[in-house]
């Protein structure tokens, strides 16, 4: 197994929190939702190839025709493109728009009273996930994966930062061993996604966030459950304060 395959085997978001089986009923709409969630949260980044059709349909528990229809819809929206040939497949073409304060204000107006609810929900889920991850006996591969996600984030170009930040937080959720909790955190992130992406990139804030991310990783890997919860809470409070500050 190559390195990419080994990484997928130990941290298989594609078969877990993101690409979980859709519920019966609105299968087409939910399939589109799952794919967009993976793309917008950076689980599948720009240039990444989607998993093979047969595998993806099985994981989503939908027919291959439903999956094809969902992918065609994303093609029309400019989120993916299909390529033929030996190295063909369906590839992500979606890029996050640049941060925009006007977008931030409009997104907040659309959310209304849901904003504080979403921030509280995120706080409860992510602090609990960090605490639980710190309590688990992590394998060396899991520990290396978390460090890798942190390294990717610390070396991110500005246009990649928000998606790599999502991947970092989702990685902590995956370490809990609970796909239900990880799925809840992914859904929580999607509720706030437009707001977080619209925050202007401030150098001092990025530096501060990097310090907090490193502390989160250090406490999780040290098995310090209380420290992991406390450092995650501090980080999320800083993000919430930044949102409120730009809206004030």
PDB file of C-alpha atoms in Angstrom:
ATOM      1  CA  UNK A   1       0.000   0.000   0.000  1.00  0.00           C
ATOM      2  CA  UNK A   2       1.370   3.456  -0.915  1.00  0.00           C
ATOM      3  CA  UNK A   3       1.577   6.337   1.540  1.00  0.00           C
ATOM      4  CA  UNK A   4      -1.706   7.875   0.412  1.00  0.00           C
ATOM      5  CA  UNK A   5      -3.442   4.530   0.752  1.00  0.00           C
ATOM      6  CA  UNK A   6      -1.992   3.994   4.208  1.00  0.00           C
ATOM      7  CA  UNK A   7      -3.145   7.435   5.286  1.00  0.00           C
ATOM      8  CA  UNK A   8      -6.664   6.774   4.004  1.00  0.00           C
ATOM      9  CA  UNK A   9      -6.764   3.436   5.836  1.00  0.00           C
ATOM     10  CA  UNK A  10      -5.961   4.916   9.206  1.00  0.00           C
ATOM     11  CA  UNK A  11      -7.948   8.136   8.895  1.00  0.00           C
ATOM     12  CA  UNK A  12     -10.750   7.276   6.521  1.00  0.00           C
ATOM     13  CA  UNK A  13     -12.965  10.352   6.393  1.00  0.00           C
ATOM     14  CA  UNK A  14     -14.283   9.131   3.087  1.00  0.00           C
ATOM     15  CA  UNK A  15     -15.843   6.123   4.785  1.00  0.00           C
ATOM     16  CA  UNK A  16     -16.722   7.831   8.026  1.00  0.00           C
ATOM     17  CA  UNK A  17     -17.988  11.189   9.125  1.00  0.00           C
ATOM     18  CA  UNK A  18     -18.292  12.826   5.710  1.00  0.00           C
ATOM     19  CA  UNK A  19     -19.196  10.030   3.322  1.00  0.00           C
ATOM     20  CA  UNK A  20     -21.598   8.281   5.668  1.00  0.00           C
ATOM     21  CA  UNK A  21     -24.748   6.580   4.316  1.00  0.00           C
ATOM     22  CA  UNK A  22     -27.496   8.973   3.290  1.00  0.00           C
ATOM     23  CA  UNK A  23     -30.956   8.532   4.710  1.00  0.00           C
ATOM     24  CA  UNK A  24     -33.849   7.279   2.649  1.00  0.00           C
ATOM     25  CA  UNK A  25     -36.070   9.900   1.083  1.00  0.00           C
ATOM     26  CA  UNK A  26     -34.196  12.816  -0.459  1.00  0.00           C
ATOM     27  CA  UNK A  27     -31.272  10.680  -1.589  1.00  0.00           C
ATOM     28  CA  UNK A  28     -30.222  12.917  -4.480  1.00  0.00           C
ATOM     29  CA  UNK A  29     -30.230  16.094  -2.387  1.00  0.00           C
ATOM     30  CA  UNK A  30     -28.375  14.440   0.490  1.00  0.00           C
ATOM     31  CA  UNK A  31     -25.793  12.989  -1.881  1.00  0.00           C
ATOM     32  CA  UNK A  32     -25.100  16.467  -3.243  1.00  0.00           C
ATOM     33  CA  UNK A  33     -24.921  17.758   0.342  1.00  0.00           C
ATOM     34  CA  UNK A  34     -22.359  15.099   1.363  1.00  0.00           C
ATOM     35  CA  UNK A  35     -20.154  15.828  -1.629  1.00  0.00           C
ATOM     36  CA  UNK A  36     -20.306  19.588  -1.096  1.00  0.00           C
ATOM     37  CA  UNK A  37     -19.550  19.142   2.592  1.00  0.00           C
ATOM     38  CA  UNK A  38     -16.387  17.211   1.744  1.00  0.00           C
ATOM     39  CA  UNK A  39     -15.326  19.805  -0.829  1.00  0.00           C
ATOM     40  CA  UNK A  40     -16.099  22.953   1.155  1.00  0.00           C
ATOM     41  CA  UNK A  41     -14.483  21.639   4.343  1.00  0.00           C
ATOM     42  CA  UNK A  42     -11.331  20.708   2.450  1.00  0.00           C
ATOM     43  CA  UNK A  43     -11.573  16.961   3.014  1.00  0.00           C
ATOM     44  CA  UNK A  44     -11.361  16.890  -0.772  1.00  0.00           C
ATOM     45  CA  UNK A  45      -9.238  19.880  -1.752  1.00  0.00           C
ATOM     46  CA  UNK A  46      -8.723  21.592  -5.093  1.00  0.00           C
ATOM     47  CA  UNK A  47      -7.236  19.085  -7.544  1.00  0.00           C
ATOM     48  CA  UNK A  48      -8.128  16.005  -5.487  1.00  0.00           C
ATOM     49  CA  UNK A  49      -9.812  13.100  -7.239  1.00  0.00           C
ATOM     50  CA  UNK A  50     -13.080  11.764  -5.843  1.00  0.00           C
ATOM     51  CA  UNK A  51     -13.045   8.119  -4.752  1.00  0.00           C
ATOM     52  CA  UNK A  52     -14.056   5.606  -7.469  1.00  0.00           C
ATOM     53  CA  UNK A  53     -17.745   5.656  -8.332  1.00  0.00           C
ATOM     54  CA  UNK A  54     -18.419   2.092  -7.174  1.00  0.00           C
ATOM     55  CA  UNK A  55     -16.735   2.697  -3.809  1.00  0.00           C
ATOM     56  CA  UNK A  56     -18.338   6.087  -3.223  1.00  0.00           C
ATOM     57  CA  UNK A  57     -21.845   4.865  -4.093  1.00  0.00           C
ATOM     58  CA  UNK A  58     -21.428   1.958  -1.673  1.00  0.00           C
ATOM     59  CA  UNK A  59     -20.257   4.214   1.141  1.00  0.00           C
ATOM     60  CA  UNK A  60     -23.095   6.659   0.620  1.00  0.00           C
ATOM     61  CA  UNK A  61     -25.515   3.747   0.203  1.00  0.00           C
ATOM     62  CA  UNK A  62     -26.978   5.220  -2.988  1.00  0.00           C
ATOM     63  CA  UNK A  63     -27.313   3.879  -6.508  1.00  0.00           C
ATOM     64  CA  UNK A  64     -24.574   4.681  -8.977  1.00  0.00           C
ATOM     65  CA  UNK A  65     -27.142   6.547 -11.086  1.00  0.00           C
ATOM     66  CA  UNK A  66     -28.011   8.818  -8.138  1.00  0.00           C
ATOM     67  CA  UNK A  67     -24.321   9.445  -7.570  1.00  0.00           C
ATOM     68  CA  UNK A  68     -23.785  10.273 -11.252  1.00  0.00           C
ATOM     69  CA  UNK A  69     -26.685  12.740 -11.174  1.00  0.00           C
ATOM     70  CA  UNK A  70     -25.230  14.425  -8.078  1.00  0.00           C
ATOM     71  CA  UNK A  71     -21.802  14.676  -9.694  1.00  0.00           C
ATOM     72  CA  UNK A  72     -23.315  16.104 -12.886  1.00  0.00           C
ATOM     73  CA  UNK A  73     -25.021  18.786 -10.782  1.00  0.00           C
ATOM     74  CA  UNK A  74     -21.694  19.673  -9.175  1.00  0.00           C
ATOM     75  CA  UNK A  75     -20.094  19.812 -12.616  1.00  0.00           C
ATOM     76  CA  UNK A  76     -22.701  22.314 -13.764  1.00  0.00           C
ATOM     77  CA  UNK A  77     -22.003  24.369 -10.632  1.00  0.00           C
ATOM     78  CA  UNK A  78     -18.272  24.396 -11.416  1.00  0.00           C
ATOM     79  CA  UNK A  79     -17.293  22.425  -8.313  1.00  0.00           C
ATOM     80  CA  UNK A  80     -15.863  19.340 -10.061  1.00  0.00           C
ATOM     81  CA  UNK A  81     -14.810  18.235 -13.520  1.00  0.00           C
ATOM     82  CA  UNK A  82     -14.468  14.833 -15.161  1.00  0.00           C
ATOM     83  CA  UNK A  83     -11.325  13.866 -17.056  1.00  0.00           C
ATOM     84  CA  UNK A  84     -10.820  10.921 -19.358  1.00  0.00           C
ATOM     85  CA  UNK A  85      -7.816   8.708 -19.886  1.00  0.00           C
ATOM     86  CA  UNK A  86      -5.512   6.581 -17.790  1.00  0.00           C
ATOM     87  CA  UNK A  87      -5.334   9.152 -15.026  1.00  0.00           C
ATOM     88  CA  UNK A  88      -8.923  10.275 -15.408  1.00  0.00           C
ATOM     89  CA  UNK A  89     -11.730  10.542 -12.913  1.00  0.00           C
ATOM     90  CA  UNK A  90     -13.695  13.303 -11.228  1.00  0.00           C
ATOM     91  CA  UNK A  91     -11.565  16.092  -9.776  1.00  0.00           C
ATOM     92  CA  UNK A  92     -12.358  18.986  -7.447  1.00  0.00           C
ATOM     93  CA  UNK A  93     -12.223  22.405  -9.128  1.00  0.00           C
ATOM     94  CA  UNK A  94     -13.910  24.419  -6.357  1.00  0.00           C
ATOM     95  CA  UNK A  95     -11.860  27.168  -4.742  1.00  0.00           C
ATOM     96  CA  UNK A  96     -12.874  29.203  -1.727  1.00  0.00           C
ATOM     97  CA  UNK A  97     -13.723  32.816  -2.545  1.00  0.00           C
ATOM     98  CA  UNK A  98     -11.361  35.399  -0.996  1.00  0.00           C
ATOM     99  CA  UNK A  99     -12.379  36.725   2.430  1.00  0.00           C
ATOM    100  CA  UNK A 100     -14.899  39.559   2.223  1.00  0.00           C
ATOM    101  CA  UNK A 101     -16.344  41.567   5.100  1.00  0.00           C
ATOM    102  CA  UNK A 102     -19.511  42.288   3.119  1.00  0.00           C
ATOM    103  CA  UNK A 103     -20.041  38.555   2.663  1.00  0.00           C
ATOM    104  CA  UNK A 104     -19.546  38.121   6.390  1.00  0.00           C
ATOM    105  CA  UNK A 105     -22.253  40.651   7.245  1.00  0.00           C
ATOM    106  CA  UNK A 106     -24.675  39.147   4.742  1.00  0.00           C
ATOM    107  CA  UNK A 107     -24.059  35.638   6.055  1.00  0.00           C
ATOM    108  CA  UNK A 108     -24.723  36.805   9.612  1.00  0.00           C
ATOM    109  CA  UNK A 109     -27.949  38.490   8.558  1.00  0.00           C
ATOM    110  CA  UNK A 110     -29.036  35.244   6.919  1.00  0.00           C
ATOM    111  CA  UNK A 111     -28.313  33.295  10.114  1.00  0.00           C
ATOM    112  CA  UNK A 112     -29.972  35.770  12.474  1.00  0.00           C
ATOM    113  CA  UNK A 113     -30.411  34.326  15.956  1.00  0.00           C
ATOM    114  CA  UNK A 114     -28.890  31.030  14.797  1.00  0.00           C
ATOM    115  CA  UNK A 115     -25.381  32.459  15.109  1.00  0.00           C
ATOM    116  CA  UNK A 116     -25.105  32.220  18.903  1.00  0.00           C
ATOM    117  CA  UNK A 117     -26.764  28.797  18.797  1.00  0.00           C
ATOM    118  CA  UNK A 118     -24.214  27.603  16.212  1.00  0.00           C
ATOM    119  CA  UNK A 119     -21.276  28.982  18.214  1.00  0.00           C
ATOM    120  CA  UNK A 120     -22.500  27.310  21.417  1.00  0.00           C
ATOM    121  CA  UNK A 121     -23.078  24.017  19.644  1.00  0.00           C
ATOM    122  CA  UNK A 122     -19.597  24.111  18.143  1.00  0.00           C
ATOM    123  CA  UNK A 123     -18.061  24.888  21.531  1.00  0.00           C
ATOM    124  CA  UNK A 124     -19.735  21.923  23.226  1.00  0.00           C
ATOM    125  CA  UNK A 125     -18.888  19.455  20.454  1.00  0.00           C
ATOM    126  CA  UNK A 126     -15.288  20.459  19.813  1.00  0.00           C
ATOM    127  CA  UNK A 127     -14.172  20.860  23.421  1.00  0.00           C
ATOM    128  CA  UNK A 128     -15.687  17.457  24.163  1.00  0.00           C
ATOM    129  CA  UNK A 129     -13.940  15.942  21.143  1.00  0.00           C
ATOM    130  CA  UNK A 130     -10.551  17.315  22.184  1.00  0.00           C
ATOM    131  CA  UNK A 131     -11.020  15.954  25.693  1.00  0.00           C
ATOM    132  CA  UNK A 132     -12.068  12.544  24.401  1.00  0.00           C
ATOM    133  CA  UNK A 133      -9.176  12.401  21.915  1.00  0.00           C
ATOM    134  CA  UNK A 134      -6.757  13.108  24.766  1.00  0.00           C
ATOM    135  CA  UNK A 135      -8.240  10.264  26.812  1.00  0.00           C
ATOM    136  CA  UNK A 136      -7.778   7.656  24.081  1.00  0.00           C
ATOM    137  CA  UNK A 137      -4.626   5.536  23.639  1.00  0.00           C
ATOM    138  CA  UNK A 138      -3.657   6.840  20.210  1.00  0.00           C
ATOM    139  CA  UNK A 139      -1.506   4.792  17.859  1.00  0.00           C
ATOM    140  CA  UNK A 140       1.746   6.158  16.474  1.00  0.00           C
ATOM    141  CA  UNK A 141       0.051   6.536  13.091  1.00  0.00           C
ATOM    142  CA  UNK A 142      -2.785   8.546  14.616  1.00  0.00           C
ATOM    143  CA  UNK A 143      -0.343  10.758  16.485  1.00  0.00           C
ATOM    144  CA  UNK A 144       1.673  11.313  13.307  1.00  0.00           C
ATOM    145  CA  UNK A 145      -1.495  12.134  11.388  1.00  0.00           C
ATOM    146  CA  UNK A 146      -2.491  14.853  13.852  1.00  0.00           C
ATOM    147  CA  UNK A 147       0.985  16.376  13.668  1.00  0.00           C
ATOM    148  CA  UNK A 148       0.777  16.238   9.885  1.00  0.00           C
ATOM    149  CA  UNK A 149      -2.520  18.111   9.836  1.00  0.00           C
ATOM    150  CA  UNK A 150      -0.993  20.756  12.133  1.00  0.00           C
ATOM    151  CA  UNK A 151       2.072  21.052   9.909  1.00  0.00           C
ATOM    152  CA  UNK A 152      -0.079  21.466   6.809  1.00  0.00           C
ATOM    153  CA  UNK A 153      -2.018  24.240   8.514  1.00  0.00           C
ATOM    154  CA  UNK A 154       1.075  26.061   9.758  1.00  0.00           C
ATOM    155  CA  UNK A 155       2.564  26.023   6.246  1.00  0.00           C
ATOM    156  CA  UNK A 156      -0.687  26.891   4.448  1.00  0.00           C
ATOM    157  CA  UNK A 157      -0.882  29.574   1.801  1.00  0.00           C
ATOM    158  CA  UNK A 158      -3.515  32.233   2.624  1.00  0.00           C
ATOM    159  CA  UNK A 159      -5.968  30.867   0.057  1.00  0.00           C
ATOM    160  CA  UNK A 160      -5.675  27.363   1.574  1.00  0.00           C
ATOM    161  CA  UNK A 161      -5.782  28.306   5.233  1.00  0.00           C
ATOM    162  CA  UNK A 162      -9.509  28.035   5.996  1.00  0.00           C
ATOM    163  CA  UNK A 163      -9.922  24.593   4.421  1.00  0.00           C
ATOM    164  CA  UNK A 164      -6.784  23.250   6.097  1.00  0.00           C
ATOM    165  CA  UNK A 165      -8.067  24.685   9.362  1.00  0.00           C
ATOM    166  CA  UNK A 166     -11.264  22.667   8.857  1.00  0.00           C
ATOM    167  CA  UNK A 167      -9.241  19.529   8.136  1.00  0.00           C
ATOM    168  CA  UNK A 168      -7.247  20.080  11.350  1.00  0.00           C
ATOM    169  CA  UNK A 169     -10.370  20.354  13.487  1.00  0.00           C
ATOM    170  CA  UNK A 170     -11.979  17.379  11.736  1.00  0.00           C
ATOM    171  CA  UNK A 171      -8.846  15.319  12.385  1.00  0.00           C
ATOM    172  CA  UNK A 172      -9.238  15.862  16.126  1.00  0.00           C
ATOM    173  CA  UNK A 173     -12.860  14.783  15.851  1.00  0.00           C
ATOM    174  CA  UNK A 174     -11.837  11.621  14.012  1.00  0.00           C
ATOM    175  CA  UNK A 175      -9.411  10.734  16.820  1.00  0.00           C
ATOM    176  CA  UNK A 176     -12.334  10.347  19.203  1.00  0.00           C
ATOM    177  CA  UNK A 177     -13.280   7.103  17.461  1.00  0.00           C
ATOM    178  CA  UNK A 178     -16.890   8.282  17.224  1.00  0.00           C
ATOM    179  CA  UNK A 179     -18.164   8.776  13.690  1.00  0.00           C
ATOM    180  CA  UNK A 180     -21.353  10.279  15.138  1.00  0.00           C
ATOM    181  CA  UNK A 181     -19.408  12.957  17.001  1.00  0.00           C
ATOM    182  CA  UNK A 182     -17.159  13.608  14.013  1.00  0.00           C
ATOM    183  CA  UNK A 183     -20.189  13.932  11.738  1.00  0.00           C
ATOM    184  CA  UNK A 184     -21.768  16.386  14.180  1.00  0.00           C
ATOM    185  CA  UNK A 185     -18.626  18.513  14.158  1.00  0.00           C
ATOM    186  CA  UNK A 186     -18.526  18.473  10.360  1.00  0.00           C
ATOM    187  CA  UNK A 187     -22.156  19.611  10.235  1.00  0.00           C
ATOM    188  CA  UNK A 188     -21.462  22.272  12.869  1.00  0.00           C
ATOM    189  CA  UNK A 189     -18.541  23.567  10.829  1.00  0.00           C
ATOM    190  CA  UNK A 190     -20.736  23.760   7.737  1.00  0.00           C
ATOM    191  CA  UNK A 191     -23.246  25.956   9.597  1.00  0.00           C
ATOM    192  CA  UNK A 192     -20.473  28.465  10.260  1.00  0.00           C
ATOM    193  CA  UNK A 193     -18.462  27.843   7.110  1.00  0.00           C
ATOM    194  CA  UNK A 194     -19.453  30.968   5.182  1.00  0.00           C
ATOM    195  CA  UNK A 195     -18.802  33.141   8.225  1.00  0.00           C
ATOM    196  CA  UNK A 196     -15.385  31.657   8.973  1.00  0.00           C
ATOM    197  CA  UNK A 197     -14.321  31.853   5.339  1.00  0.00           C
ATOM    198  CA  UNK A 198     -15.356  35.514   5.112  1.00  0.00           C
ATOM    199  CA  UNK A 199     -13.194  36.641   8.058  1.00  0.00           C
ATOM    200  CA  UNK A 200     -10.282  38.749   6.730  1.00  0.00           C
ATOM    201  CA  UNK A 201      -6.880  37.072   7.141  1.00  0.00           C
ATOM    202  CA  UNK A 202      -5.166  38.977   9.945  1.00  0.00           C
ATOM    203  CA  UNK A 203      -1.501  38.105  10.541  1.00  0.00           C
ATOM    204  CA  UNK A 204      -1.691  38.565  14.301  1.00  0.00           C
ATOM    205  CA  UNK A 205      -4.803  36.395  14.508  1.00  0.00           C
ATOM    206  CA  UNK A 206      -3.175  33.643  12.420  1.00  0.00           C
ATOM    207  CA  UNK A 207      -0.092  33.702  14.671  1.00  0.00           C
ATOM    208  CA  UNK A 208      -2.279  33.521  17.768  1.00  0.00           C
ATOM    209  CA  UNK A 209      -4.335  30.695  16.294  1.00  0.00           C
ATOM    210  CA  UNK A 210      -1.145  28.778  15.466  1.00  0.00           C
ATOM    211  CA  UNK A 211      -0.044  28.968  19.096  1.00  0.00           C
ATOM    212  CA  UNK A 212      -3.440  27.695  20.201  1.00  0.00           C
ATOM    213  CA  UNK A 213      -3.417  24.875  17.628  1.00  0.00           C
ATOM    214  CA  UNK A 214       0.005  23.728  18.832  1.00  0.00           C
ATOM    215  CA  UNK A 215      -1.199  23.733  22.434  1.00  0.00           C
ATOM    216  CA  UNK A 216      -4.270  21.700  21.438  1.00  0.00           C
ATOM    217  CA  UNK A 217      -2.061  19.110  19.741  1.00  0.00           C
ATOM    218  CA  UNK A 218       0.456  19.013  22.588  1.00  0.00           C
ATOM    219  CA  UNK A 219      -2.204  18.466  25.246  1.00  0.00           C
ATOM    220  CA  UNK A 220      -4.033  15.809  23.218  1.00  0.00           C
ATOM    221  CA  UNK A 221      -0.830  13.870  22.545  1.00  0.00           C
ATOM    222  CA  UNK A 222       0.203  14.214  26.202  1.00  0.00           C
ATOM    223  CA  UNK A 223      -3.098  12.700  27.304  1.00  0.00           C
ATOM    224  CA  UNK A 224      -4.000  15.888  29.161  1.00  0.00           C
ATOM    225  CA  UNK A 225      -7.788  15.815  28.804  1.00  0.00           C
ATOM    226  CA  UNK A 226      -8.451  18.947  30.862  1.00  0.00           C
ATOM    227  CA  UNK A 227      -5.713  20.866  29.059  1.00  0.00           C
ATOM    228  CA  UNK A 228      -7.075  19.770  25.679  1.00  0.00           C
ATOM    229  CA  UNK A 229     -10.556  20.959  26.597  1.00  0.00           C
ATOM    230  CA  UNK A 230      -9.280  24.252  28.003  1.00  0.00           C
ATOM    231  CA  UNK A 231      -7.008  25.056  25.025  1.00  0.00           C
ATOM    232  CA  UNK A 232      -9.777  24.220  22.541  1.00  0.00           C
ATOM    233  CA  UNK A 233     -12.236  26.412  24.440  1.00  0.00           C
ATOM    234  CA  UNK A 234      -9.756  29.308  24.394  1.00  0.00           C
ATOM    235  CA  UNK A 235      -9.261  28.903  20.655  1.00  0.00           C
ATOM    236  CA  UNK A 236     -12.973  28.761  19.842  1.00  0.00           C
ATOM    237  CA  UNK A 237     -13.705  31.739  22.089  1.00  0.00           C
ATOM    238  CA  UNK A 238     -11.087  33.745  20.176  1.00  0.00           C
ATOM    239  CA  UNK A 239     -12.746  32.868  16.861  1.00  0.00           C
ATOM    240  CA  UNK A 240     -16.189  33.804  18.211  1.00  0.00           C
ATOM    241  CA  UNK A 241     -14.813  37.109  19.549  1.00  0.00           C
ATOM    242  CA  UNK A 242     -13.343  37.901  16.122  1.00  0.00           C
ATOM    243  CA  UNK A 243     -16.684  37.260  14.464  1.00  0.00           C
ATOM    244  CA  UNK A 244     -18.506  39.466  16.922  1.00  0.00           C
ATOM    245  CA  UNK A 245     -15.844  42.160  16.604  1.00  0.00           C
ATOM    246  CA  UNK A 246     -16.244  42.452  12.860  1.00  0.00           C
ATOM    247  CA  UNK A 247     -19.987  42.640  13.297  1.00  0.00           C
ATOM    248  CA  UNK A 248     -19.947  45.204  16.069  1.00  0.00           C
TER     249      UNK A 248
END
